mmCIF file of C-alpha atoms in Angstrom:
data_model
loop_
_atom_site.group_PDB
_atom_site.id
_atom_site.type_symbol
_atom_site.label_atom_id
_atom_site.label_comp_id
_atom_site.label_asym_id
_atom_site.label_seq_id
_atom_site.Cartn_x
_atom_site.Cartn_y
_atom_site.Cartn_z
ATOM 1 C CA UNK U 196 28.690 35.104 48.740
ATOM 2 C CA UNK U 197 26.138 36.391 46.207
ATOM 3 C CA UNK U 198 28.850 37.502 43.758
ATOM 4 C CA UNK U 199 30.585 34.102 43.928
ATOM 5 C CA UNK U 200 27.321 32.294 43.256
ATOM 6 C CA UNK U 201 26.505 34.626 40.356
ATOM 7 C CA UNK U 202 29.962 34.092 38.853
ATOM 8 C CA UNK U 203 29.636 30.317 39.227
ATOM 9 C CA UNK U 204 26.215 30.355 37.501
ATOM 10 C CA UNK U 205 27.599 32.475 34.631
ATOM 11 C CA UNK U 206 30.555 30.113 34.184
ATOM 12 C CA UNK U 207 28.259 27.083 34.346
ATOM 13 C CA UNK U 208 25.998 28.612 31.639
ATOM 14 C CA UNK U 209 28.995 29.457 29.448
ATOM 15 C CA UNK U 210 30.418 25.931 29.731
ATOM 16 C CA UNK U 211 26.995 24.330 29.140
ATOM 17 C CA UNK U 212 26.361 26.523 26.085
ATOM 18 C CA UNK U 213 29.829 25.736 24.705
ATOM 19 C CA UNK U 214 29.306 21.980 25.125
ATOM 20 C CA UNK U 215 25.829 22.210 23.560
ATOM 21 C CA UNK U 216 27.246 24.060 20.535
ATOM 22 C CA UNK U 217 29.986 21.476 20.068
ATOM 23 C CA UNK U 218 27.485 18.604 20.303
ATOM 24 C CA UNK U 219 25.046 20.288 17.928
ATOM 25 C CA UNK U 220 27.713 21.063 15.350
ATOM 26 C CA UNK U 221 29.050 17.509 15.460
ATOM 27 C CA UNK U 222 25.539 16.135 14.893
ATOM 28 C CA UNK U 223 24.871 18.543 12.022
ATOM 29 C CA UNK U 224 28.232 17.943 10.371
ATOM 30 C CA UNK U 225 28.176 14.169 10.757
ATOM 31 C CA UNK U 226 25.209 13.624 8.442
ATOM 32 C CA UNK U 227 24.056 15.941 5.650
ATOM 33 C CA UNK U 228 20.426 17.001 5.761
ATOM 34 C CA UNK U 229 18.330 14.906 3.379
ATOM 35 C CA UNK U 230 15.211 16.242 1.698
ATOM 36 C CA UNK U 231 12.740 13.739 0.281
ATOM 37 C CA UNK U 232 15.322 10.996 -0.336
ATOM 38 C CA UNK U 233 17.531 13.246 -2.472
ATOM 39 C CA UNK U 234 20.453 14.857 -0.734
ATOM 40 C CA UNK U 235 20.789 18.381 -2.118
ATOM 41 C CA UNK U 236 23.966 18.858 -0.066
ATOM 42 C CA UNK U 237 25.701 15.940 -1.763
ATOM 43 C CA UNK U 238 28.055 17.318 -4.411
ATOM 44 C CA UNK U 239 28.168 13.929 -6.170
ATOM 45 C CA UNK U 240 24.416 14.085 -6.833
ATOM 46 C CA UNK U 241 24.596 17.650 -8.115
ATOM 47 C CA UNK U 242 27.639 17.058 -10.325
ATOM 48 C CA UNK U 243 26.172 13.820 -11.705
ATOM 49 C CA UNK U 244 22.866 15.512 -12.533
ATOM 50 C CA UNK U 245 24.747 18.227 -14.426
ATOM 51 C CA UNK U 246 26.299 15.544 -16.658
ATOM 52 C CA UNK U 247 23.306 13.261 -17.178
ATOM 53 C CA UNK U 248 19.772 13.460 -15.872
ATOM 54 C CA UNK U 249 16.234 12.255 -16.405
ATOM 55 C CA UNK U 250 14.446 15.310 -17.784
ATOM 56 C CA UNK U 251 10.687 15.497 -17.329
ATOM 57 C CA UNK U 252 9.030 17.959 -19.722
ATOM 58 C CA UNK U 253 5.611 18.923 -18.410
ATOM 59 C CA UNK U 254 3.023 20.967 -20.288
ATOM 60 C CA UNK U 255 0.293 22.757 -18.386
ATOM 61 C CA UNK U 256 -1.425 25.783 -16.989
ATOM 62 C CA UNK U 257 -2.900 26.870 -13.648
ATOM 63 C CA UNK U 258 -5.638 24.205 -13.992
ATOM 64 C CA UNK U 259 -3.358 21.179 -14.477
ATOM 65 C CA UNK U 260 -0.450 19.472 -16.198
ATOM 66 C CA UNK U 261 0.246 16.672 -18.642
ATOM 67 C CA UNK U 262 3.468 14.880 -19.463
ATOM 68 C CA UNK U 263 5.068 15.941 -22.719
ATOM 69 C CA UNK U 264 8.189 13.741 -22.588
ATOM 70 C CA UNK U 265 10.843 12.060 -20.473
ATOM 71 C CA UNK U 266 14.391 12.051 -21.821
ATOM 72 C CA UNK U 267 17.770 11.075 -20.432
ATOM 73 C CA UNK U 268 20.481 13.497 -21.491
ATOM 74 C CA UNK U 269 22.661 16.360 -20.327
ATOM 75 C CA UNK U 270 20.254 18.935 -18.877
ATOM 76 C CA UNK U 271 20.163 22.584 -19.862
ATOM 77 C CA UNK U 272 20.026 25.498 -17.471
ATOM 78 C CA UNK U 273 16.218 25.680 -17.729
ATOM 79 C CA UNK U 274 15.717 22.158 -16.395
ATOM 80 C CA UNK U 275 18.452 22.481 -13.752
ATOM 81 C CA UNK U 276 16.960 25.641 -12.251
ATOM 82 C CA UNK U 277 13.846 23.644 -11.303
ATOM 83 C CA UNK U 278 15.979 21.170 -9.296
ATOM 84 C CA UNK U 279 15.405 23.009 -6.052
ATOM 85 C CA UNK U 280 13.388 22.565 -2.914
ATOM 86 C CA UNK U 281 10.029 24.209 -2.493
ATOM 87 C CA UNK U 282 10.232 27.682 -0.970
ATOM 88 C CA UNK U 283 7.477 30.039 0.229
ATOM 89 C CA UNK U 284 8.035 32.141 -2.917
ATOM 90 C CA UNK U 285 6.998 29.267 -5.223
ATOM 91 C CA UNK U 286 3.362 29.491 -6.327
ATOM 92 C CA UNK U 287 3.392 25.923 -7.704
ATOM 93 C CA UNK U 288 5.061 22.671 -6.670
ATOM 94 C CA UNK U 289 5.600 19.440 -8.566
ATOM 95 C CA UNK U 290 5.821 16.254 -6.515
ATOM 96 C CA UNK U 291 7.170 12.973 -7.881
ATOM 97 C CA UNK U 292 5.782 9.795 -6.294
ATOM 98 C CA UNK U 293 6.842 6.140 -6.546
ATOM 99 C CA UNK U 294 4.490 3.202 -7.264
ATOM 100 C CA UNK U 295 3.372 3.158 -3.599
ATOM 101 C CA UNK U 296 2.548 6.878 -3.809
ATOM 102 C CA UNK U 297 5.470 7.639 -1.494
ATOM 103 C CA UNK U 298 7.048 11.002 -2.164
ATOM 104 C CA UNK U 299 10.386 10.825 -3.959
ATOM 105 C CA UNK U 300 10.960 14.546 -4.302
ATOM 106 C CA UNK U 301 9.028 17.814 -4.290
ATOM 107 C CA UNK U 302 10.352 20.775 -6.241
ATOM 108 C CA UNK U 303 9.224 24.368 -6.418
ATOM 109 C CA UNK U 304 8.680 25.713 -9.927
ATOM 110 C CA UNK U 305 7.767 29.315 -9.159
ATOM 111 C CA UNK U 306 4.814 30.592 -11.202
ATOM 112 C CA UNK U 307 5.490 29.534 -14.817
ATOM 113 C CA UNK U 308 1.823 29.834 -15.832
ATOM 114 C CA UNK U 309 1.575 33.601 -15.347
ATOM 115 C CA UNK U 310 3.252 36.088 -17.658
ATOM 116 C CA UNK U 311 3.887 39.649 -16.584
ATOM 117 C CA UNK U 312 3.586 42.427 -19.140
ATOM 118 C CA UNK U 313 3.951 46.151 -18.853
ATOM 119 C CA UNK U 314 3.283 48.739 -21.503
ATOM 120 C CA UNK U 315 4.519 52.328 -21.475
ATOM 121 C CA UNK U 316 1.660 54.656 -20.685
ATOM 122 C CA UNK U 317 -0.342 52.011 -18.798
ATOM 123 C CA UNK U 318 1.681 51.940 -15.567
ATOM 124 C CA UNK U 319 -1.444 52.822 -13.548
ATOM 125 C CA UNK U 320 -3.401 49.910 -14.982
ATOM 126 C CA UNK U 321 -4.432 47.039 -12.709
ATOM 127 C CA UNK U 322 -3.841 44.490 -15.474
ATOM 128 C CA UNK U 323 -0.176 43.583 -15.970
ATOM 129 C CA UNK U 324 -0.319 40.022 -17.214
ATOM 130 C CA UNK U 325 -2.300 36.870 -17.612
ATOM 131 C CA UNK U 326 -2.268 33.117 -17.386
ATOM 132 C CA UNK U 327 -0.658 31.111 -20.165
ATOM 133 C CA UNK U 328 0.072 27.517 -21.114
ATOM 134 C CA UNK U 329 3.715 26.706 -20.441
ATOM 135 C CA UNK U 330 6.267 23.922 -20.701
ATOM 136 C CA UNK U 331 8.337 23.204 -17.625
ATOM 137 C CA UNK U 332 11.450 21.031 -17.641
ATOM 138 C CA UNK U 333 12.639 19.383 -14.433
ATOM 139 C CA UNK U 334 15.947 17.496 -14.298
ATOM 140 C CA UNK U 335 16.182 14.713 -11.716
ATOM 141 C CA UNK U 336 18.816 12.041 -11.078
ATOM 142 C CA UNK U 337 18.633 9.150 -13.544
ATOM 143 C CA UNK U 338 17.905 6.800 -10.650
ATOM 144 C CA UNK U 339 14.540 8.505 -10.085
ATOM 145 C CA UNK U 340 11.745 6.026 -10.762
ATOM 146 C CA UNK U 341 8.591 8.120 -10.543
ATOM 147 C CA UNK U 342 5.180 6.621 -11.338
ATOM 148 C CA UNK U 343 3.048 9.680 -10.524
ATOM 149 C CA UNK U 344 3.494 13.439 -10.848
ATOM 150 C CA UNK U 345 1.355 15.831 -8.805
ATOM 151 C CA UNK U 346 0.914 19.558 -9.446
ATOM 152 C CA UNK U 347 0.042 21.590 -6.339
ATOM 153 C CA UNK U 348 -0.762 25.223 -5.666
ATOM 154 C CA UNK U 349 0.921 26.815 -2.661
ATOM 155 C CA UNK U 350 -0.895 29.528 -0.732
ATOM 156 C CA UNK U 351 0.274 30.636 2.720
ATOM 157 C CA UNK U 352 2.625 27.619 2.919
ATOM 158 C CA UNK U 353 -0.319 25.229 2.373
ATOM 159 C CA UNK U 354 -0.268 22.933 -0.668
ATOM 160 C CA UNK U 355 -3.501 22.213 -2.526
ATOM 161 C CA UNK U 356 -3.453 19.422 -5.114
ATOM 162 C CA UNK U 357 -4.517 20.576 -8.583
ATOM 163 C CA UNK U 358 -4.058 17.356 -10.544
ATOM 164 C CA UNK U 359 -2.100 14.126 -10.731
ATOM 165 C CA UNK U 360 -0.799 12.285 -13.773
ATOM 166 C CA UNK U 361 0.143 8.637 -13.999
ATOM 167 C CA UNK U 362 3.347 7.756 -15.817
ATOM 168 C CA UNK U 363 3.103 4.661 -17.976
ATOM 169 C CA UNK U 364 5.986 2.203 -18.263
#
């Protein structure tokens, strides 16, 4: 009797797991995952941004940013590489907000304000770089209507706001 019950429980668990997997996959496949109102899975968004985008050129350093320019044109590889979600490897994040300060999108920009340098004969040195002023280009869909841009520092997956700039009309 014990073997029959054990076999029935195993079959029940197999069937339940199978049904759960089918239900989960149908839910995941029925609607793409959206991140901050921009669907990175949507090939139309990605292909349209490769043809024409709103390019925000930001100038700054580790203490803050300012807006250099906003243009609408075909983006280059530099501005397209910053069209990615924030990851734990990014030291800095740029968040675009609408007029109600609601987040439109947050992108990770890595650490563009630190330059690494290495010189032959100084491999044992503790100093291999320093902070610099840098320009960062971020390409977003032309429909993006940001009113604020926030620079944040990420440490241990916690974002700390460095500064915020207001975009004029």
